[in-house]
CSV table of C-alpha atoms in Angstrom, one decimal:
chain,number,residue,atom,x,y,z
A,1,MET,CA,176.0,49.1,109.9
A,2,THR,CA,175.6,52.0,112.4
A,3,ALA,CA,178.7,54.2,113.1
A,4,ILE,CA,180.0,54.0,116.7
A,5,MET,CA,181.1,56.9,118.8
A,6,TYR,CA,183.3,56.0,121.7
A,7,GLY,CA,182.8,58.7,124.3
A,8,ALA,CA,181.7,59.5,127.8
A,9,PRO,CA,179.1,61.8,129.4
A,10,LEU,CA,181.7,63.8,131.4
A,11,SER,CA,183.9,64.3,128.4
A,12,LEU,CA,184.1,67.9,127.0
A,13,TYR,CA,184.8,66.9,123.4
A,14,SER,CA,182.4,64.0,123.5
A,15,GLY,CA,179.7,66.6,124.3
A,16,LYS,CA,180.7,68.6,121.2
A,17,ALA,CA,180.7,65.6,118.9
A,18,ARG,CA,177.4,64.1,120.3
A,19,SER,CA,175.6,67.5,119.9
A,20,TYR,CA,176.7,67.7,116.2
A,21,LEU,CA,175.9,64.1,115.3
A,22,ASP,CA,172.4,64.4,116.8
A,23,TRP,CA,171.7,67.6,114.9
A,24,LYS,CA,173.1,66.2,111.7
A,25,GLY,CA,170.9,63.1,112.0
A,26,VAL,CA,173.8,60.7,111.8
A,27,ASP,CA,173.0,57.0,112.3
A,28,TYR,CA,175.3,56.1,115.2
A,29,LYS,CA,175.4,54.6,118.6
A,30,GLU,CA,177.5,55.8,121.5
A,31,VAL,CA,179.6,53.2,123.4
A,32,LEU,CA,181.0,54.1,126.8
A,33,ALA,CA,184.8,54.4,126.6
A,34,THR,CA,185.7,52.1,129.5
A,35,PRO,CA,189.3,51.0,130.1
A,36,ASP,CA,188.5,47.8,128.2
A,37,ILE,CA,187.3,49.8,125.2
A,38,HIS,CA,190.4,51.9,125.3
A,39,GLN,CA,192.6,48.8,125.3
A,40,SER,CA,190.6,46.9,122.6
A,41,GLU,CA,189.5,49.7,120.3
A,42,ILE,CA,191.0,53.2,120.9
A,43,ILE,CA,194.7,52.7,121.7
A,44,PRO,CA,195.2,50.2,118.8
A,45,ALA,CA,193.7,52.6,116.4
A,46,ILE,CA,194.9,56.0,117.6
A,47,GLY,CA,198.0,55.1,119.6
A,48,ARG,CA,196.9,56.8,122.8
A,49,PRO,CA,193.8,57.0,125.1
A,50,VAL,CA,191.6,59.8,123.7
A,51,ILE,CA,187.9,60.4,123.2
A,52,PRO,CA,185.7,60.9,121.3
A,53,VAL,CA,186.6,58.5,118.5
A,54,VAL,CA,184.1,57.6,115.8
A,55,LYS,CA,184.3,54.2,114.0
A,56,LEU,CA,182.5,54.2,110.6
A,57,SER,CA,180.7,51.2,109.2
A,58,ASP,CA,183.7,50.5,106.9
A,59,GLY,CA,186.1,50.5,109.9
A,60,THR,CA,187.5,54.0,109.2
A,61,ILE,CA,188.5,55.8,112.4
A,62,LEU,CA,187.9,59.5,113.0
A,63,GLN,CA,189.5,61.2,115.9
A,64,ASP,CA,189.2,64.9,116.9
A,65,THR,CA,185.8,66.6,116.8
A,66,THR,CA,186.7,68.9,113.9
A,67,VAL,CA,187.7,65.9,111.8
A,68,ILE,CA,184.5,64.2,112.8
A,69,ILE,CA,182.3,67.2,111.9
A,70,ASP,CA,184.1,67.8,108.6
A,71,HIS,CA,183.7,64.1,107.6
A,72,PHE,CA,179.9,64.2,108.0
A,73,GLU,CA,179.7,67.7,106.5
A,74,ALA,CA,181.3,66.3,103.3
A,75,GLU,CA,179.1,63.3,103.4
A,76,THR,CA,175.9,65.3,103.8
A,77,PRO,CA,176.7,68.9,102.7
A,78,THR,CA,173.2,70.3,103.4
A,79,PRO,CA,172.1,71.6,105.7
A,80,SER,CA,175.6,72.6,106.8
A,81,ALA,CA,176.9,73.7,110.2
A,82,TYR,CA,179.2,76.0,108.3
A,83,PRO,CA,177.6,79.3,107.2
A,84,SER,CA,178.1,80.0,103.5
A,85,THR,CA,178.5,83.8,103.8
A,86,PRO,CA,181.9,85.3,104.7
A,87,ARG,CA,181.3,87.2,108.0
A,88,GLN,CA,179.3,84.4,109.6
A,89,HIS,CA,181.7,81.7,108.3
A,90,LEU,CA,184.8,83.4,109.7
A,91,ALA,CA,183.1,84.2,113.0
A,92,SER,CA,181.9,80.6,113.4
A,93,LEU,CA,185.5,79.3,112.8
A,94,LEU,CA,186.9,81.8,115.3
A,95,LEU,CA,184.3,80.9,118.0
A,96,GLU,CA,184.9,77.2,117.5
A,97,THR,CA,188.6,77.8,118.2
A,98,PHE,CA,187.7,80.0,121.2
A,99,GLY,CA,185.5,77.3,122.7
A,100,ASP,CA,187.7,74.3,121.9
A,101,GLU,CA,191.0,75.8,123.0
A,102,TRP,CA,190.4,78.7,125.5
A,103,LEU,CA,187.2,77.9,127.3
A,104,VAL,CA,189.0,74.8,128.6
A,105,ILE,CA,190.3,77.2,131.3
A,106,PRO,CA,187.0,78.0,133.0
A,107,ALA,CA,185.8,74.4,132.2
A,108,MET,CA,188.6,72.8,134.1
A,109,HIS,CA,188.6,75.4,136.9
A,110,TYR,CA,185.0,75.0,137.8
A,111,ARG,CA,185.2,71.2,137.4
A,112,TRP,CA,188.1,70.7,139.8
A,113,ASN,CA,187.6,73.6,142.2
A,114,TYR,CA,183.8,73.4,142.5
A,115,ASN,CA,182.9,69.8,141.6
A,116,GLU,CA,185.9,67.6,142.5
A,117,GLU,CA,184.2,65.0,144.8
A,118,TRP,CA,181.2,64.6,142.4
A,119,VAL,CA,183.4,64.2,139.3
A,120,TYR,CA,185.4,61.4,140.9
A,121,GLY,CA,182.1,59.4,140.9
A,122,GLU,CA,181.6,60.3,137.2
A,123,PHE,CA,185.1,59.1,136.3
A,124,GLY,CA,184.3,55.9,138.3
A,125,LYS,CA,181.1,55.3,136.3
A,126,VAL,CA,183.3,55.1,133.2
A,127,ALA,CA,186.1,53.1,134.8
A,128,LEU,CA,183.8,50.6,136.6
A,129,PRO,CA,180.3,50.8,135.1
A,130,ASN,CA,179.1,47.9,137.1
A,131,GLY,CA,180.8,48.7,140.3
A,132,THR,CA,179.3,49.9,143.6
A,133,GLU,CA,179.2,53.6,144.4
A,134,THR,CA,182.2,53.2,146.7
A,135,GLU,CA,184.2,51.2,144.1
A,136,GLN,CA,183.4,53.8,141.5
A,137,TYR,CA,184.5,56.6,143.7
A,138,GLU,CA,187.8,55.0,144.4
A,139,ALA,CA,188.4,54.1,140.8
A,140,GLY,CA,187.4,57.6,139.8
A,141,ARG,CA,189.9,59.2,142.2
A,142,LYS,CA,192.7,57.1,140.5
A,143,ARG,CA,191.5,57.9,137.0
A,144,GLY,CA,190.7,61.5,137.6
A,145,SER,CA,193.9,62.5,139.4
A,146,GLY,CA,195.7,62.9,136.1
A,147,PHE,CA,193.1,65.4,134.9
A,148,LYS,CA,193.2,67.3,138.1
A,149,GLY,CA,197.0,67.5,137.7
A,150,LEU,CA,196.5,69.5,134.5
A,151,VAL,CA,194.8,72.4,136.3
A,152,PRO,CA,198.0,74.3,137.2
A,153,VAL,CA,199.7,73.9,133.8
A,154,LEU,CA,196.5,75.2,132.2
A,155,GLY,CA,197.1,78.5,134.0
A,156,ILE,CA,194.7,77.9,136.8
A,157,ASN,CA,196.1,78.9,140.2
A,158,PRO,CA,195.2,81.0,143.2
A,159,ILE,CA,196.5,84.2,141.5
A,160,THR,CA,194.5,83.7,138.2
A,161,ILE,CA,191.3,82.1,139.6
A,162,PRO,CA,189.6,85.4,140.5
A,163,ALA,CA,190.3,86.7,137.0
A,164,VAL,CA,189.1,83.4,135.4
A,165,GLU,CA,185.8,83.7,137.2
A,166,THR,CA,185.3,87.4,136.4
A,167,SER,CA,186.0,86.7,132.7
A,168,TYR,CA,183.8,83.6,132.6
A,169,GLU,CA,180.8,85.4,134.3
A,170,ALA,CA,181.2,88.3,131.9
A,171,LEU,CA,181.2,85.9,129.0
A,172,LEU,CA,178.0,84.2,130.4
A,173,ALA,CA,176.4,87.6,130.7
A,174,ASP,CA,177.3,88.5,127.1
A,175,LEU,CA,176.0,85.1,125.8
A,176,ASN,CA,172.9,85.4,127.9
A,177,ALA,CA,172.1,88.7,126.2
A,178,HIS,CA,172.7,87.2,122.8
A,179,PHE,CA,170.6,84.1,123.4
A,180,ALA,CA,167.7,86.3,124.6
A,181,GLU,CA,167.4,87.4,121.0
A,182,HIS,CA,168.7,84.4,118.9
A,183,PRO,CA,168.3,80.6,119.5
A,184,PHE,CA,171.9,80.0,118.3
A,185,LEU,CA,174.9,82.1,117.4
A,186,PHE,CA,173.8,83.0,113.9
A,187,GLY,CA,170.1,82.4,113.8
A,188,SER,CA,167.9,79.3,114.2
A,189,ARG,CA,170.6,76.8,113.0
A,190,PRO,CA,173.6,75.7,115.1
A,191,SER,CA,177.0,76.5,113.5
A,192,VAL,CA,180.5,75.1,114.1
A,193,GLY,CA,180.9,78.1,116.4
A,194,ASP,CA,178.0,76.8,118.6
A,195,TYR,CA,179.7,73.3,118.6
A,196,GLY,CA,183.0,74.9,119.8
A,197,LEU,CA,181.2,76.5,122.7
A,198,ILE,CA,179.0,73.6,123.6
A,199,GLY,CA,181.9,71.3,124.6
A,200,PRO,CA,183.0,73.3,127.7
A,201,LEU,CA,179.7,75.0,128.4
A,202,TYR,CA,177.8,71.7,128.5
A,203,ALA,CA,180.0,68.8,129.6
A,204,HIS,CA,181.7,70.8,132.4
A,205,ASN,CA,179.9,74.1,133.1
A,206,TYR,CA,176.3,72.9,132.7
A,207,ARG,CA,176.4,69.2,133.6
A,208,ASP,CA,178.7,69.5,136.6
A,209,PRO,CA,176.3,70.3,139.5
A,210,ALA,CA,177.9,73.3,141.2
A,211,SER,CA,178.9,75.1,138.0
A,212,GLY,CA,175.5,74.1,136.5
A,213,GLU,CA,173.8,76.0,139.3
A,214,ILE,CA,175.9,79.0,138.6
A,215,MET,CA,175.0,79.0,134.9
A,216,ARG,CA,171.3,78.6,135.5
A,217,ARG,CA,171.3,81.3,138.1
A,218,ILE,CA,173.3,84.0,136.4
A,219,ALA,CA,172.7,83.1,132.7
A,220,PRO,CA,169.5,81.1,132.3
A,221,ARG,CA,169.3,81.8,128.5
A,222,VAL,CA,172.7,80.1,128.1
A,223,ALA,CA,171.4,77.1,130.0
A,224,GLU,CA,168.4,77.1,127.6
A,225,TRP,CA,170.8,77.2,124.6
A,226,VAL,CA,172.7,74.3,126.1
A,227,GLU,CA,169.5,72.3,126.3
A,228,ARG,CA,168.6,73.1,122.7
A,229,MET,CA,172.1,72.0,121.7
A,230,ILE,CA,172.0,68.7,123.5
A,231,ALA,CA,168.5,67.7,122.4
A,232,PRO,CA,168.4,69.3,118.9
A,233,GLU,CA,165.8,69.2,116.2
A,234,PRO,CA,167.8,67.3,113.5
A,235,LEU,CA,168.7,69.1,110.3
A,236,SER,CA,166.7,72.2,111.3
A,237,GLY,CA,167.0,75.9,111.2
A,238,GLU,CA,168.5,78.7,109.1
A,239,PHE,CA,171.3,81.2,109.4
A,240,LEU,CA,170.4,84.9,109.5
A,241,ASP,CA,169.9,86.6,106.2
A,242,GLY,CA,172.4,89.2,104.9
A,243,ASP,CA,175.5,87.6,106.4
A,244,THR,CA,174.5,89.2,109.7
A,245,VAL,CA,176.7,88.7,112.7
A,246,PRO,CA,174.6,90.1,115.5
A,247,ASP,CA,176.0,93.0,117.5
A,248,THR,CA,175.4,90.9,120.6
A,249,LEU,CA,178.3,88.7,119.5
A,250,THR,CA,180.8,91.6,119.3
A,251,PRO,CA,181.8,91.4,123.0
A,252,VAL,CA,182.2,87.6,122.8
A,253,LEU,CA,184.5,88.0,119.8
A,254,ALA,CA,186.3,90.9,121.5
A,255,ARG,CA,186.9,88.6,124.5
A,256,MET,CA,188.6,86.1,122.3
A,257,MET,CA,190.7,88.8,120.7
A,258,SER,CA,191.8,90.3,124.0
A,259,GLU,CA,192.5,87.1,125.9
A,260,HIS,CA,193.1,84.3,123.4
A,261,MET,CA,194.8,85.9,120.5
A,262,PRO,CA,197.9,87.3,122.4
A,263,TYR,CA,198.5,83.8,123.8
A,264,LEU,CA,198.1,82.2,120.3
A,265,ALA,CA,200.6,84.8,118.9
A,266,LYS,CA,203.1,83.8,121.6
A,267,VAL,CA,202.6,80.1,120.8
A,268,ALA,CA,203.1,80.9,117.1
A,269,SER,CA,206.4,82.6,118.0
A,270,MET,CA,207.5,79.6,120.1
A,271,LEU,CA,206.6,77.3,117.2
A,272,GLY,CA,208.7,79.5,114.9
A,273,GLU,CA,211.7,79.0,117.2
A,274,TRP,CA,211.1,75.3,117.6
A,275,ALA,CA,210.5,74.3,113.9
A,276,PRO,CA,213.9,75.1,112.3
A,277,MET,CA,215.8,73.5,115.1
A,278,ASN,CA,213.7,70.3,115.0
A,279,LYS,CA,213.2,69.5,111.3
A,280,GLY,CA,211.6,66.1,110.9
A,281,ALA,CA,211.0,65.7,114.6
A,282,GLU,CA,207.6,64.8,116.0
A,283,LEU,CA,205.7,67.8,117.1
A,284,PRO,CA,205.3,67.8,120.9
A,285,ARG,CA,201.9,68.2,122.5
A,286,ALA,CA,203.2,71.4,124.2
A,287,LEU,CA,206.2,73.7,123.4
A,288,GLY,CA,206.7,74.8,126.9
A,289,MET,CA,204.9,77.4,128.9
A,290,ALA,CA,203.5,80.6,127.3
A,291,PRO,CA,202.3,83.8,129.0
A,292,PHE,CA,198.7,84.8,129.0
A,293,GLU,CA,196.6,87.5,130.6
A,294,ILE,CA,192.9,87.5,131.7
A,295,GLU,CA,191.2,90.6,133.2
A,296,GLY,CA,194.6,92.2,133.7
A,297,VAL,CA,196.0,89.2,135.6
A,298,GLY,CA,199.0,87.4,134.0
A,299,GLY,CA,199.9,83.8,134.2
A,300,GLU,CA,201.6,81.0,132.2
A,301,ARG,CA,200.0,77.9,130.6
A,302,LEU,CA,201.2,75.1,128.3
A,303,ALA,CA,201.8,76.3,124.7
A,304,PHE,CA,199.7,73.9,122.6
A,305,PRO,CA,200.5,73.9,118.9
A,306,PHE,CA,197.2,72.2,118.3
A,307,SER,CA,195.5,75.5,119.0
A,308,LEU,CA,197.4,77.0,116.1
A,309,TRP,CA,196.0,74.3,113.8
A,310,MET,CA,192.5,75.3,114.8
A,311,LEU,CA,193.4,79.0,114.2
A,312,GLN,CA,195.0,78.1,110.9
A,313,ARG,CA,191.5,77.2,109.6
A,314,SER,CA,190.3,80.8,110.1
A,315,LEU,CA,193.5,82.2,108.7
A,316,ASP,CA,193.2,80.0,105.6
A,317,TYR,CA,189.6,81.0,105.1
A,318,ILE,CA,190.2,84.8,105.1
A,319,VAL,CA,193.0,84.4,102.6
A,320,THR,CA,190.5,82.9,100.1
A,321,LEU,CA,188.4,86.1,100.3
A,322,GLY,CA,188.8,89.2,98.1
A,323,GLY,CA,186.9,92.4,97.3
A,324,SER,CA,183.8,93.2,99.4
A,325,ASP,CA,183.9,89.8,101.2
A,326,ARG,CA,187.4,90.4,102.5
A,327,ALA,CA,186.5,94.0,103.4
A,328,ALA,CA,183.4,92.9,105.3
A,329,CYS,CA,185.4,90.4,107.3
A,330,GLU,CA,188.1,93.0,108.1
A,331,ASP,CA,185.5,95.4,109.3
A,332,LEU,CA,184.1,92.6,111.6
A,333,LEU,CA,187.5,92.0,113.0
A,334,ARG,CA,188.2,95.7,113.6
A,335,GLU,CA,184.8,96.0,115.4
A,336,CYS,CA,185.9,93.4,117.9
A,337,GLY,CA,189.6,94.5,118.2
A,338,GLY,CA,190.8,91.7,116.0
A,339,GLU,CA,193.6,93.6,114.2
A,340,ALA,CA,196.2,91.2,115.6
A,341,PHE,CA,194.4,88.3,113.8
A,342,LEU,CA,194.8,90.1,110.5
A,343,GLU,CA,198.5,90.6,111.2
A,344,LEU,CA,199.3,87.1,112.4
A,345,LYS,CA,201.3,84.8,110.1
A,346,LEU,CA,202.0,81.3,111.3
A,347,PRO,CA,205.7,80.4,110.9
A,348,VAL,CA,204.9,77.0,109.4
A,349,ARG,CA,201.8,75.2,108.2
A,350,LEU,CA,200.4,72.5,110.4
A,351,ALA,CA,198.5,69.3,109.3
A,352,PHE,CA,196.5,66.9,111.3
A,353,GLU,CA,196.8,63.5,109.7
A,354,ASN,CA,196.6,59.9,110.9
A,355,HIS,CA,195.4,61.2,114.3
A,356,LYS,CA,198.6,63.3,114.8
A,357,LEU,CA,199.6,66.9,114.4
A,358,ARG,CA,202.7,67.6,112.3
A,359,VAL,CA,204.5,70.4,110.6
A,360,GLU,CA,204.0,70.3,106.8
A,361,LYS,CA,207.1,70.0,104.7
A,362,ALA,CA,208.0,73.2,102.9
């Protein structure tokens, strides 16, 4: 029996999972996550409405794109989306976190401040696949309003928007220069770093019409990379020899270290305050509001502990390294201003099990 992915074309994380499953050559079919599917399949299995969700042939449910990828990586280890060499492996983990957890900011900004009327129709196509255009639009407004309501608490407001756009356009320029030389981040094979970036850069910033026009105009090589990612040659490509992390990725990693890492460090500090006072309690989706800064402009956004679980994967990996491998990764981090990553210690360990994030018992 074929696996099923419950997802939607406009969904950021569905785009990430779909791109990986297509490259990995997984036998699956995608089922549109309509309200009926949420009620009959997703909520009973997960406990909340979320996509993508993969249902395996034996009935096993996988939720979260990283869990989905890791399942199929274990099932078919080669070729792998995880580089086997230390610098490339660490960089790919970091860029997956950056894409999944930070590029949500420009993704949500451009969707709701450039494409709002169009995206209501897209929500409506999911809510009422057989409805008229007018019916879909009205249903989409109701369904999409909750997502639009997240924009301010993600740190997107009139004060921060100019900085968000400056940062995003600079990121596009850096990636455009990189993809002029390499098909993917680390060679001719997509990595988990590519999959982290593809979610926001495809499902929102390429697919939504107004932001798609911006990408194609100022970063055509990025648009071409998106097109390679969403229509991949299955099980193809190689990573660069010699554990090479191209110099063209240094500014991309540096942007993560200057923008994302200080926010992650603050969320870690907030988790360190929350955990001892809430032993045994269910970890909330957000721990409050945390400060952040983009292009010298400060703001506040929700403090998501899930971002720390993603970062924990990179922290766990570098701990396994010793000798020349550790030194090579430390050099890479210093080249991109990543000393704070080397110094960061999470106050507790996090686990994602049974579709929930929790604090591991000491």
